[in-house]
mmCIF file of C-alpha atoms in Angstrom:
data_model
loop_
_atom_site.group_PDB
_atom_site.id
_atom_site.type_symbol
_atom_site.label_atom_id
_atom_site.label_comp_id
_atom_site.label_asym_id
_atom_site.label_seq_id
_atom_site.Cartn_x
_atom_site.Cartn_y
_atom_site.Cartn_z
ATOM 1 C CA MET A 1299 -10.531 -31.001 -33.865
ATOM 2 C CA ILE A 1300 -11.656 -33.415 -36.571
ATOM 3 C CA LEU A 1301 -15.312 -34.399 -36.591
ATOM 4 C CA MET A 1302 -16.012 -38.090 -37.048
ATOM 5 C CA GLY A 1303 -17.514 -38.921 -40.416
ATOM 6 C CA SER A 1304 -16.070 -35.766 -41.994
ATOM 7 C CA PRO A 1305 -12.376 -36.388 -42.638
ATOM 8 C CA ASN A 1306 -11.834 -33.016 -44.344
ATOM 9 C CA PHE A 1307 -13.755 -30.852 -41.878
ATOM 10 C CA SER A 1308 -12.173 -29.295 -38.817
ATOM 11 C CA ILE A 1309 -13.317 -26.799 -36.193
ATOM 12 C CA THR A 1310 -10.999 -24.348 -34.510
ATOM 13 C CA TYR A 1311 -11.892 -23.404 -30.965
ATOM 14 C CA ARG A 1312 -10.895 -19.983 -29.702
ATOM 15 C CA PRO A 1313 -10.357 -19.781 -25.983
ATOM 16 C CA VAL A 1314 -12.634 -17.398 -24.152
ATOM 17 C CA VAL A 1315 -10.499 -14.458 -23.074
ATOM 18 C CA ARG A 1316 -11.633 -13.172 -19.726
ATOM 19 C CA ASP A 1317 -10.876 -9.713 -18.507
ATOM 20 C CA GLN A 1318 -7.396 -9.164 -17.233
ATOM 21 C CA ALA A 1319 -6.063 -6.761 -14.663
ATOM 22 C CA ILE A 1320 -5.306 -3.379 -16.172
ATOM 23 C CA SER A 1321 -1.711 -2.231 -16.360
ATOM 24 C CA ALA A 1322 -2.177 1.302 -15.017
ATOM 25 C CA VAL A 1323 -4.531 3.688 -13.239
ATOM 26 C CA ARG A 1324 -3.833 7.413 -13.323
ATOM 27 C CA VAL A 1325 -4.973 9.957 -10.747
ATOM 28 C CA GLN A 1326 -4.622 13.632 -11.624
ATOM 29 C CA ARG A 1327 -5.716 16.835 -9.975
ATOM 30 C CA ALA A 1328 -8.773 18.587 -11.382
ATOM 31 C CA ALA A 1329 -8.269 22.086 -12.721
ATOM 32 C CA GLY A 1330 -9.079 24.756 -10.152
ATOM 33 C CA ASP A 1331 -9.412 22.500 -7.095
ATOM 34 C CA PRO A 1332 -6.382 20.745 -5.571
ATOM 35 C CA CYS A 1333 -8.652 18.512 -3.453
ATOM 36 C CA ARG A 1334 -10.539 17.045 -6.408
ATOM 37 C CA GLY A 1335 -9.245 14.912 -9.200
ATOM 38 C CA TRP A 1336 -9.885 12.430 -11.961
ATOM 39 C CA LEU A 1337 -9.073 8.745 -12.004
ATOM 40 C CA THR A 1338 -8.500 7.333 -15.488
ATOM 41 C CA ALA A 1339 -8.472 3.585 -16.038
ATOM 42 C CA ASP A 1340 -8.927 1.515 -19.161
ATOM 43 C CA GLY A 1341 -10.669 4.291 -21.093
ATOM 44 C CA TRP A 1342 -13.073 5.464 -18.394
ATOM 45 C CA ILE A 1343 -12.788 8.510 -16.165
ATOM 46 C CA VAL A 1344 -14.320 9.005 -12.721
ATOM 47 C CA PRO A 1345 -14.168 11.922 -10.286
ATOM 48 C CA VAL A 1346 -12.225 11.400 -7.058
ATOM 49 C CA ALA A 1347 -11.598 13.323 -3.862
ATOM 50 C CA LEU A 1348 -7.971 13.896 -2.888
ATOM 51 C CA GLY A 1349 -6.250 14.925 0.310
ATOM 52 C CA ARG A 1350 -6.943 18.367 1.767
ATOM 53 C CA GLY A 1351 -3.297 19.244 1.001
ATOM 54 C CA GLY A 1352 -3.599 18.294 -2.684
ATOM 55 C CA ILE A 1353 -1.035 16.054 -4.390
ATOM 56 C CA LEU A 1354 2.379 16.426 -2.748
ATOM 57 C CA ALA A 1355 5.778 15.168 -3.896
ATOM 58 C CA ASN A 1356 7.163 15.325 -0.349
ATOM 59 C CA LYS A 1357 4.438 13.614 1.686
ATOM 60 C CA ARG A 1358 4.651 13.942 5.502
ATOM 61 C CA GLU A 1359 2.512 12.466 8.265
ATOM 62 C CA GLY A 1360 -0.457 14.706 9.024
ATOM 63 C CA ASP A 1361 -0.023 17.109 6.071
ATOM 64 C CA GLY A 1362 -3.269 15.954 4.426
ATOM 65 C CA GLY A 1363 -1.491 15.447 1.124
ATOM 66 C CA THR A 1364 -2.027 12.674 -1.369
ATOM 67 C CA PRO A 1365 1.446 11.353 -2.247
ATOM 68 C CA LYS A 1366 2.741 11.892 -5.761
ATOM 69 C CA GLY A 1367 4.350 8.828 -7.321
ATOM 70 C CA THR A 1368 3.800 5.388 -8.762
ATOM 71 C CA PHE A 1369 2.406 2.747 -6.426
ATOM 72 C CA HIS A 1370 0.947 -0.755 -6.580
ATOM 73 C CA PRO A 1371 -2.104 -2.152 -4.826
ATOM 74 C CA ARG A 1372 -1.278 -4.742 -2.174
ATOM 75 C CA GLN A 1373 -4.695 -6.072 -1.187
ATOM 76 C CA LEU A 1374 -8.349 -5.242 -0.770
ATOM 77 C CA TRP A 1375 -9.835 -4.943 2.725
ATOM 78 C CA TRP A 1376 -13.626 -5.101 2.743
ATOM 79 C CA ARG A 1377 -16.551 -5.046 5.153
ATOM 80 C CA ALA A 1378 -17.929 -8.553 4.731
ATOM 81 C CA ASP A 1379 -20.683 -7.710 7.222
ATOM 82 C CA ARG A 1380 -22.027 -5.055 4.825
ATOM 83 C CA HIS A 1381 -21.201 -6.226 1.292
ATOM 84 C CA ALA A 1382 -20.739 -9.366 -0.763
ATOM 85 C CA ARG A 1383 -17.156 -10.141 -1.688
ATOM 86 C CA PRO A 1384 -16.350 -8.024 -4.759
ATOM 87 C CA LYS A 1385 -14.729 -9.409 -7.877
ATOM 88 C CA THR A 1386 -11.071 -8.436 -8.145
ATOM 89 C CA TYR A 1387 -7.644 -9.760 -9.064
ATOM 90 C CA LEU A 1388 -6.308 -8.545 -5.719
ATOM 91 C CA PRO A 1389 -5.911 -10.637 -2.590
ATOM 92 C CA VAL A 1390 -8.998 -9.979 -0.435
ATOM 93 C CA ARG A 1391 -9.240 -9.747 3.337
ATOM 94 C CA PRO A 1392 -12.390 -9.108 5.375
ATOM 95 C CA ILE A 1393 -12.145 -6.291 7.926
ATOM 96 C CA ARG A 1394 -12.554 -7.504 11.502
ATOM 97 C CA PRO A 1395 -13.669 -5.322 14.438
ATOM 98 C CA ASP A 1396 -10.155 -5.257 15.913
ATOM 99 C CA ASP A 1397 -8.376 -4.305 12.653
ATOM 100 C CA ALA A 1398 -6.654 -0.923 12.686
ATOM 101 C CA TRP A 1399 -3.796 0.947 11.021
ATOM 102 C CA CYS A 1400 -0.799 2.339 12.868
ATOM 103 C CA GLU A 1401 -0.271 6.046 12.155
ATOM 104 C CA ASP A 1402 2.183 6.739 14.985
ATOM 105 C CA PRO A 1403 5.671 7.437 13.532
ATOM 106 C CA ASN A 1404 7.213 6.450 16.891
ATOM 107 C CA ASP A 1405 5.640 2.984 16.856
ATOM 108 C CA ARG A 1406 7.530 0.035 15.377
ATOM 109 C CA HIS A 1407 4.289 -0.918 13.545
ATOM 110 C CA TYR A 1408 4.089 2.473 11.792
ATOM 111 C CA ASN A 1409 2.182 2.325 8.486
ATOM 112 C CA GLN A 1410 1.167 -1.283 9.004
ATOM 113 C CA PRO A 1411 -2.051 -3.034 9.900
ATOM 114 C CA MET A 1412 -2.470 -3.934 13.545
ATOM 115 C CA ARG A 1413 -5.014 -5.407 15.924
ATOM 116 C CA LEU A 1414 -6.458 -3.367 18.767
ATOM 117 C CA THR A 1415 -8.245 -4.513 21.867
ATOM 118 C CA ARG A 1416 -11.531 -2.823 22.778
ATOM 119 C CA ASP A 1417 -9.817 -0.353 25.099
ATOM 120 C CA GLN A 1418 -6.986 0.674 22.768
ATOM 121 C CA ALA A 1419 -7.174 3.821 20.678
ATOM 122 C CA GLY A 1420 -6.173 3.866 17.023
ATOM 123 C CA ASP A 1421 -7.394 4.267 13.477
ATOM 124 C CA ARG A 1422 -9.905 1.412 13.357
ATOM 125 C CA LEU A 1423 -10.873 0.112 9.950
ATOM 126 C CA THR A 1424 -14.433 -0.616 11.076
ATOM 127 C CA ARG A 1425 -16.181 2.727 10.855
ATOM 128 C CA ASP A 1426 -19.779 3.739 11.392
ATOM 129 C CA ASP A 1427 -19.765 5.607 8.079
ATOM 130 C CA HIS A 1428 -19.110 3.709 4.861
ATOM 131 C CA LEU A 1429 -15.784 5.273 3.824
ATOM 132 C CA TYR A 1430 -13.797 2.138 4.658
ATOM 133 C CA ASP A 1431 -16.285 -0.432 3.370
ATOM 134 C CA PHE A 1432 -13.708 -1.088 0.616
ATOM 135 C CA ILE A 1433 -10.055 -0.191 1.179
ATOM 136 C CA VAL A 1434 -7.371 -0.769 -1.426
ATOM 137 C CA GLU A 1435 -4.082 -0.830 0.459
ATOM 138 C CA ILE A 1436 -1.264 0.585 -1.674
ATOM 139 C CA ASP A 1437 2.479 0.284 -1.199
ATOM 140 C CA HIS A 1438 3.122 3.929 -0.309
ATOM 141 C CA ASN A 1439 5.942 4.218 2.281
ATOM 142 C CA SER A 1440 6.207 0.474 2.702
ATOM 143 C CA ALA A 1441 9.613 -0.680 1.461
ATOM 144 C CA PRO A 1442 11.321 0.774 3.338
ATOM 145 C CA ARG A 1443 8.920 2.320 5.847
ATOM 146 C CA ILE A 1444 10.231 5.715 6.897
ATOM 147 C CA ALA A 1445 8.809 7.271 10.052
ATOM 148 C CA GLY A 1446 6.908 10.453 9.299
ATOM 149 C CA ARG A 1447 6.643 9.939 5.516
ATOM 150 C CA GLY A 1448 2.925 9.157 5.639
ATOM 151 C CA SER A 1449 0.721 6.257 6.562
ATOM 152 C CA ALA A 1450 -2.665 4.742 5.774
ATOM 153 C CA VAL A 1451 -2.823 6.022 2.196
ATOM 154 C CA PHE A 1452 -5.642 4.039 0.589
ATOM 155 C CA LEU A 1453 -8.153 4.058 -2.215
ATOM 156 C CA HIS A 1454 -11.537 4.080 -0.460
ATOM 157 C CA LEU A 1455 -15.126 5.319 -0.744
ATOM 158 C CA ALA A 1456 -15.891 9.038 -0.895
ATOM 159 C CA ARG A 1457 -18.209 11.101 1.246
ATOM 160 C CA THR A 1458 -21.388 12.096 -0.569
ATOM 161 C CA ASN A 1459 -20.132 15.673 -0.989
ATOM 162 C CA PHE A 1460 -16.661 14.533 -2.164
ATOM 163 C CA SER A 1461 -15.015 16.502 0.642
ATOM 164 C CA PRO A 1462 -11.219 16.160 0.914
ATOM 165 C CA THR A 1463 -9.597 13.127 2.510
ATOM 166 C CA ALA A 1464 -6.668 13.016 4.925
ATOM 167 C CA GLY A 1465 -4.447 11.967 1.990
ATOM 168 C CA CYS A 1466 -6.262 9.074 0.344
ATOM 169 C CA VAL A 1467 -7.997 8.868 -3.040
ATOM 170 C CA SER A 1468 -11.735 8.316 -2.652
ATOM 171 C CA MET A 1469 -14.516 7.561 -5.131
ATOM 172 C CA THR A 1470 -18.142 6.481 -5.385
ATOM 173 C CA HIS A 1471 -19.251 2.955 -4.532
ATOM 174 C CA SER A 1472 -20.037 2.126 -8.178
ATOM 175 C CA ALA A 1473 -16.664 3.459 -9.378
ATOM 176 C CA MET A 1474 -14.873 1.413 -6.713
ATOM 177 C CA LEU A 1475 -16.592 -1.817 -7.730
ATOM 178 C CA ARG A 1476 -15.819 -1.172 -11.393
ATOM 179 C CA LEU A 1477 -12.172 -0.444 -10.595
ATOM 180 C CA LEU A 1478 -11.832 -3.500 -8.357
ATOM 181 C CA ARG A 1479 -12.935 -5.791 -11.195
ATOM 182 C CA ARG A 1480 -9.837 -4.740 -13.167
ATOM 183 C CA LEU A 1481 -7.287 -4.104 -10.393
ATOM 184 C CA GLY A 1482 -4.413 -6.528 -9.791
ATOM 185 C CA ARG A 1483 -1.157 -6.477 -7.836
ATOM 186 C CA GLU A 1484 0.819 -5.550 -10.960
ATOM 187 C CA THR A 1485 -1.397 -2.569 -11.769
ATOM 188 C CA ARG A 1486 0.508 0.704 -11.465
ATOM 189 C CA ILE A 1487 -1.305 3.518 -9.653
ATOM 190 C CA VAL A 1488 0.232 6.734 -10.971
ATOM 191 C CA ILE A 1489 -0.660 9.782 -8.864
ATOM 192 C CA GLY A 1490 0.276 13.271 -10.004
#
């Protein structure tokens, strides 16, 4: 850009570079406890709770294992009735009272979101506790979906005592919000 009245003077503008989604997140087991681990992302490390079965290469429905492998986040589900919309590069969807997840290997909707009526049973995403206030849906057992290979594997909030999950990776509220700010659909989630 040339300033008027100064024919030999120019200013170079540098674009403001905003944060970008990180390329990878790594989740590894902690030494001495298969149900605890560490999540490493962009130079920071946070403790996480893992499935009661530890990290398993051959995940099966109901085994309590956190699946070993490389996955990608699909979208963020969040409790809009409890929290402001978090900043993230992921698509965001508020959790409604009838939202649930199908964990029945015999159902054609296995490992997919579904809607339940008041009288139907199922794994509802609206919980009285705060574990599912933020859910990062990952692409575990999604393309193709194989009955019995595991369902509803998420990144979500941890219990205060970091007790084991049913197979998910859980973390503190502050760690989740920090991770969400840098998580995008191309981010690889490497577990194991």
